[in-house]
Amino acid sequence: MITVNCRDVPSIKSSLAVYTSDQIGAVPALKQHEFMLSPVDDEDVNPTEVITAIKMFLASIGCERHFAVIQKNSVITVVSLDGYKLETHPQGKSDQFFSCIHCGHVTQFETIHNNHMKIHYL
């Protein structure tokens, strides 16, 4: 299990968790200032792949030069290098994500989540 500390980038924590988990094939679990990535199968989550995915996400939003991605044991931290603050405008309910407690499927739409949950009880 890998923990990603997002204290310097709270506005993109949810999006970063979804992007990273999709890239490496892991199950995200959101916390207040961090998210955790658990493996889907018996293999461990590769921290190098997580770091690469985080850097790709930062590059996609044009902020890669303002942040460093540092690993210490099983904790990866996104650190602001120059005090740069990411500002995003509140988007209402679109920033909420629904996660399946059985398999980790993540979606931002409640109806899709509810339909997905039904397949586990067939």
mmCIF file with all atom_site columns, C-alpha atoms in Angstrom, residues 8-112:
data_model
loop_
_atom_site.group_PDB
_atom_site.id
_atom_site.type_symbol
_atom_site.label_atom_id
_atom_site.label_alt_id
_atom_site.label_comp_id
_atom_site.label_asym_id
_atom_site.label_entity_id
_atom_site.label_seq_id
_atom_site.pdbx_PDB_ins_code
_atom_site.Cartn_x
_atom_site.Cartn_y
_atom_site.Cartn_z
_atom_site.occupancy
_atom_site.B_iso_or_equiv
_atom_site.pdbx_formal_charge
_atom_site.auth_seq_id
_atom_site.auth_comp_id
_atom_site.auth_asym_id
_atom_site.auth_atom_id
_atom_site.pdbx_PDB_model_num
ATOM 1   C CA . ASP A 1 8   ? 0.525   21.191 -0.775  1.00 0.00 ? 8   ASP A CA 1
ATOM 2   C CA . VAL A 1 9   ? -2.031  20.368 -3.505  1.00 0.00 ? 9   VAL A CA 1
ATOM 3   C CA . PRO A 1 10  ? -5.411  19.914 -1.772  1.00 0.00 ? 10  PRO A CA 1
ATOM 4   C CA . SER A 1 11  ? -7.396  21.313 -4.695  1.00 0.00 ? 11  SER A CA 1
ATOM 5   C CA . ILE A 1 12  ? -6.318  18.508 -7.048  1.00 0.00 ? 12  ILE A CA 1
ATOM 6   C CA . LYS A 1 13  ? -6.189  15.617 -4.559  1.00 0.00 ? 13  LYS A CA 1
ATOM 7   C CA . SER A 1 14  ? -9.314  13.870 -5.862  1.00 0.00 ? 14  SER A CA 1
ATOM 8   C CA . SER A 1 15  ? -8.396  14.253 -9.521  1.00 0.00 ? 15  SER A CA 1
ATOM 9   C CA . LEU A 1 16  ? -4.831  13.160 -8.834  1.00 0.00 ? 16  LEU A CA 1
ATOM 10  C CA . ALA A 1 17  ? -6.056  10.068 -6.969  1.00 0.00 ? 17  ALA A CA 1
ATOM 11  C CA . VAL A 1 18  ? -8.328  9.009  -9.823  1.00 0.00 ? 18  VAL A CA 1
ATOM 12  C CA . TYR A 1 19  ? -5.695  9.649  -12.503 1.00 0.00 ? 19  TYR A CA 1
ATOM 13  C CA . THR A 1 20  ? -2.931  7.864  -10.599 1.00 0.00 ? 20  THR A CA 1
ATOM 14  C CA . SER A 1 21  ? -5.073  4.854  -9.735  1.00 0.00 ? 21  SER A CA 1
ATOM 15  C CA . ASP A 1 22  ? -6.168  4.524  -13.369 1.00 0.00 ? 22  ASP A CA 1
ATOM 16  C CA . GLN A 1 23  ? -2.577  4.698  -14.605 1.00 0.00 ? 23  GLN A CA 1
ATOM 17  C CA . ILE A 1 24  ? -1.182  2.046  -12.270 1.00 0.00 ? 24  ILE A CA 1
ATOM 18  C CA . GLY A 1 25  ? -4.246  -0.131 -11.750 1.00 0.00 ? 25  GLY A CA 1
ATOM 19  C CA . ALA A 1 26  ? -4.763  0.358  -8.022  1.00 0.00 ? 26  ALA A CA 1
ATOM 20  C CA . VAL A 1 27  ? -7.692  1.089  -5.719  1.00 0.00 ? 27  VAL A CA 1
ATOM 21  C CA . PRO A 1 28  ? -7.685  4.635  -4.267  1.00 0.00 ? 28  PRO A CA 1
ATOM 22  C CA . ALA A 1 29  ? -8.919  5.541  -0.797  1.00 0.00 ? 29  ALA A CA 1
ATOM 23  C CA . LEU A 1 30  ? -9.303  9.262  -0.122  1.00 0.00 ? 30  LEU A CA 1
ATOM 24  C CA . LYS A 1 31  ? -8.420  10.803 3.222   1.00 0.00 ? 31  LYS A CA 1
ATOM 25  C CA . GLN A 1 32  ? -8.381  14.428 4.363   1.00 0.00 ? 32  GLN A CA 1
ATOM 26  C CA . HIS A 1 33  ? -4.893  15.418 3.153   1.00 0.00 ? 33  HIS A CA 1
ATOM 27  C CA . GLU A 1 34  ? -3.785  12.270 1.370   1.00 0.00 ? 34  GLU A CA 1
ATOM 28  C CA . PHE A 1 35  ? -4.904  9.236  -0.541  1.00 0.00 ? 35  PHE A CA 1
ATOM 29  C CA . MET A 1 36  ? -3.835  5.629  -0.368  1.00 0.00 ? 36  MET A CA 1
ATOM 30  C CA . LEU A 1 37  ? -3.341  3.206  -3.237  1.00 0.00 ? 37  LEU A CA 1
ATOM 31  C CA . SER A 1 38  ? -3.974  -0.471 -2.613  1.00 0.00 ? 38  SER A CA 1
ATOM 32  C CA . PRO A 1 39  ? -3.103  -3.202 -5.102  1.00 0.00 ? 39  PRO A CA 1
ATOM 33  C CA . VAL A 1 40  ? -5.924  -4.947 -6.941  1.00 0.00 ? 40  VAL A CA 1
ATOM 34  C CA . ASP A 1 41  ? -4.142  -8.289 -6.991  1.00 0.00 ? 41  ASP A CA 1
ATOM 35  C CA . ASP A 1 42  ? -1.414  -9.862 -4.850  1.00 0.00 ? 42  ASP A CA 1
ATOM 36  C CA . GLU A 1 43  ? 1.372   -7.738 -6.355  1.00 0.00 ? 43  GLU A CA 1
ATOM 37  C CA . ASP A 1 44  ? 2.559   -4.620 -4.520  1.00 0.00 ? 44  ASP A CA 1
ATOM 38  C CA . VAL A 1 45  ? 2.032   -1.150 -5.934  1.00 0.00 ? 45  VAL A CA 1
ATOM 39  C CA . ASN A 1 46  ? 5.252   0.011  -7.605  1.00 0.00 ? 46  ASN A CA 1
ATOM 40  C CA . PRO A 1 47  ? 6.227   3.415  -6.116  1.00 0.00 ? 47  PRO A CA 1
ATOM 41  C CA . THR A 1 48  ? 8.195   4.333  -9.247  1.00 0.00 ? 48  THR A CA 1
ATOM 42  C CA . GLU A 1 49  ? 5.051   3.965  -11.357 1.00 0.00 ? 49  GLU A CA 1
ATOM 43  C CA . VAL A 1 50  ? 3.109   6.104  -8.862  1.00 0.00 ? 50  VAL A CA 1
ATOM 44  C CA . ILE A 1 51  ? 5.740   8.859  -9.014  1.00 0.00 ? 51  ILE A CA 1
ATOM 45  C CA . THR A 1 52  ? 5.728   8.750  -12.821 1.00 0.00 ? 52  THR A CA 1
ATOM 46  C CA . ALA A 1 53  ? 1.910   8.991  -12.918 1.00 0.00 ? 53  ALA A CA 1
ATOM 47  C CA . ILE A 1 54  ? 1.909   11.953 -10.497 1.00 0.00 ? 54  ILE A CA 1
ATOM 48  C CA . LYS A 1 55  ? 4.541   13.764 -12.581 1.00 0.00 ? 55  LYS A CA 1
ATOM 49  C CA . MET A 1 56  ? 2.519   13.094 -15.742 1.00 0.00 ? 56  MET A CA 1
ATOM 50  C CA . PHE A 1 57  ? -0.589  14.550 -14.085 1.00 0.00 ? 57  PHE A CA 1
ATOM 51  C CA . LEU A 1 58  ? 1.300   17.657 -12.954 1.00 0.00 ? 58  LEU A CA 1
ATOM 52  C CA . ALA A 1 59  ? 2.701   18.069 -16.471 1.00 0.00 ? 59  ALA A CA 1
ATOM 53  C CA . SER A 1 60  ? -0.782  17.765 -17.957 1.00 0.00 ? 60  SER A CA 1
ATOM 54  C CA . ILE A 1 61  ? -1.971  20.754 -15.918 1.00 0.00 ? 61  ILE A CA 1
ATOM 55  C CA . GLY A 1 62  ? 1.245   22.711 -16.561 1.00 0.00 ? 62  GLY A CA 1
ATOM 56  C CA . CYS A 1 63  ? 2.566   22.717 -12.989 1.00 0.00 ? 63  CYS A CA 1
ATOM 57  C CA . GLU A 1 64  ? 5.427   20.223 -13.119 1.00 0.00 ? 64  GLU A CA 1
ATOM 58  C CA . ARG A 1 65  ? 8.121   22.856 -12.518 1.00 0.00 ? 65  ARG A CA 1
ATOM 59  C CA . HIS A 1 66  ? 6.451   24.114 -9.327  1.00 0.00 ? 66  HIS A CA 1
ATOM 60  C CA . PHE A 1 67  ? 6.289   20.753 -7.515  1.00 0.00 ? 67  PHE A CA 1
ATOM 61  C CA . ALA A 1 68  ? 8.612   17.928 -6.536  1.00 0.00 ? 68  ALA A CA 1
ATOM 62  C CA . VAL A 1 69  ? 7.501   14.361 -5.917  1.00 0.00 ? 69  VAL A CA 1
ATOM 63  C CA . ILE A 1 70  ? 9.468   12.811 -3.056  1.00 0.00 ? 70  ILE A CA 1
ATOM 64  C CA . GLN A 1 71  ? 9.374   9.231  -1.790  1.00 0.00 ? 71  GLN A CA 1
ATOM 65  C CA . LYS A 1 72  ? 10.252  8.131  1.725   1.00 0.00 ? 72  LYS A CA 1
ATOM 66  C CA . ASN A 1 73  ? 9.507   4.452  2.380   1.00 0.00 ? 73  ASN A CA 1
ATOM 67  C CA . SER A 1 74  ? 5.853   3.885  1.430   1.00 0.00 ? 74  SER A CA 1
ATOM 68  C CA . VAL A 1 75  ? 4.882   7.585  1.549   1.00 0.00 ? 75  VAL A CA 1
ATOM 69  C CA . ILE A 1 76  ? 5.070   9.761  -1.555  1.00 0.00 ? 76  ILE A CA 1
ATOM 70  C CA . THR A 1 77  ? 4.742   13.505 -0.993  1.00 0.00 ? 77  THR A CA 1
ATOM 71  C CA . VAL A 1 78  ? 3.944   16.223 -3.516  1.00 0.00 ? 78  VAL A CA 1
ATOM 72  C CA . VAL A 1 79  ? 5.892   19.281 -2.311  1.00 0.00 ? 79  VAL A CA 1
ATOM 73  C CA . SER A 1 80  ? 5.680   22.852 -3.550  1.00 0.00 ? 80  SER A CA 1
ATOM 74  C CA . LEU A 1 81  ? 9.133   24.081 -4.553  1.00 0.00 ? 81  LEU A CA 1
ATOM 75  C CA . ASP A 1 82  ? 8.449   27.807 -4.767  1.00 0.00 ? 82  ASP A CA 1
ATOM 76  C CA . GLY A 1 83  ? 5.339   28.293 -2.632  1.00 0.00 ? 83  GLY A CA 1
ATOM 77  C CA . TYR A 1 84  ? 3.122   27.957 -5.696  1.00 0.00 ? 84  TYR A CA 1
ATOM 78  C CA . LYS A 1 85  ? -0.543  27.454 -4.787  1.00 0.00 ? 85  LYS A CA 1
ATOM 79  C CA . LEU A 1 86  ? -2.910  25.685 -7.132  1.00 0.00 ? 86  LEU A CA 1
ATOM 80  C CA . GLU A 1 87  ? -6.185  27.540 -7.317  1.00 0.00 ? 87  GLU A CA 1
ATOM 81  C CA . THR A 1 88  ? -9.230  25.834 -8.716  1.00 0.00 ? 88  THR A CA 1
ATOM 82  C CA . HIS A 1 89  ? -12.743 27.131 -8.805  1.00 0.00 ? 89  HIS A CA 1
ATOM 83  C CA . PRO A 1 90  ? -15.319 25.124 -6.875  1.00 0.00 ? 90  PRO A CA 1
ATOM 84  C CA . GLN A 1 91  ? -17.239 22.893 -9.230  1.00 0.00 ? 91  GLN A CA 1
ATOM 85  C CA . GLY A 1 92  ? -20.041 21.869 -6.922  1.00 0.00 ? 92  GLY A CA 1
ATOM 86  C CA . LYS A 1 93  ? -20.875 18.179 -6.842  1.00 0.00 ? 93  LYS A CA 1
ATOM 87  C CA . SER A 1 94  ? -18.580 17.245 -9.732  1.00 0.00 ? 94  SER A CA 1
ATOM 88  C CA . ASP A 1 95  ? -15.610 17.065 -7.326  1.00 0.00 ? 95  ASP A CA 1
ATOM 89  C CA . GLN A 1 96  ? -17.224 14.235 -5.349  1.00 0.00 ? 96  GLN A CA 1
ATOM 90  C CA . PHE A 1 97  ? -16.330 10.667 -6.169  1.00 0.00 ? 97  PHE A CA 1
ATOM 91  C CA . PHE A 1 98  ? -18.145 7.462  -5.320  1.00 0.00 ? 98  PHE A CA 1
ATOM 92  C CA . SER A 1 99  ? -16.030 4.391  -4.659  1.00 0.00 ? 99  SER A CA 1
ATOM 93  C CA . CYS A 1 100 ? -17.215 0.789  -4.571  1.00 0.00 ? 100 CYS A CA 1
ATOM 94  C CA . ILE A 1 101 ? -16.410 -0.852 -1.239  1.00 0.00 ? 101 ILE A CA 1
ATOM 95  C CA . HIS A 1 102 ? -16.151 -4.256 -2.928  1.00 0.00 ? 102 HIS A CA 1
ATOM 96  C CA . CYS A 1 103 ? -13.831 -3.696 -5.905  1.00 0.00 ? 103 CYS A CA 1
ATOM 97  C CA . GLY A 1 104 ? -12.740 -0.037 -5.791  1.00 0.00 ? 104 GLY A CA 1
ATOM 98  C CA . HIS A 1 105 ? -14.599 1.112  -8.933  1.00 0.00 ? 105 HIS A CA 1
ATOM 99  C CA . VAL A 1 106 ? -14.586 4.940  -8.871  1.00 0.00 ? 106 VAL A CA 1
ATOM 100 C CA . THR A 1 107 ? -17.037 7.300  -10.565 1.00 0.00 ? 107 THR A CA 1
ATOM 101 C CA . GLN A 1 108 ? -18.244 10.830 -9.987  1.00 0.00 ? 108 GLN A CA 1
ATOM 102 C CA . PHE A 1 109 ? -21.824 9.954  -10.885 1.00 0.00 ? 109 PHE A CA 1
ATOM 103 C CA . GLU A 1 110 ? -24.073 8.584  -8.147  1.00 0.00 ? 110 GLU A CA 1
ATOM 104 C CA . THR A 1 111 ? -26.443 6.774  -10.509 1.00 0.00 ? 111 THR A CA 1
ATOM 105 C CA . ILE A 1 112 ? -23.570 4.891  -12.170 1.00 0.00 ? 112 ILE A CA 1
#
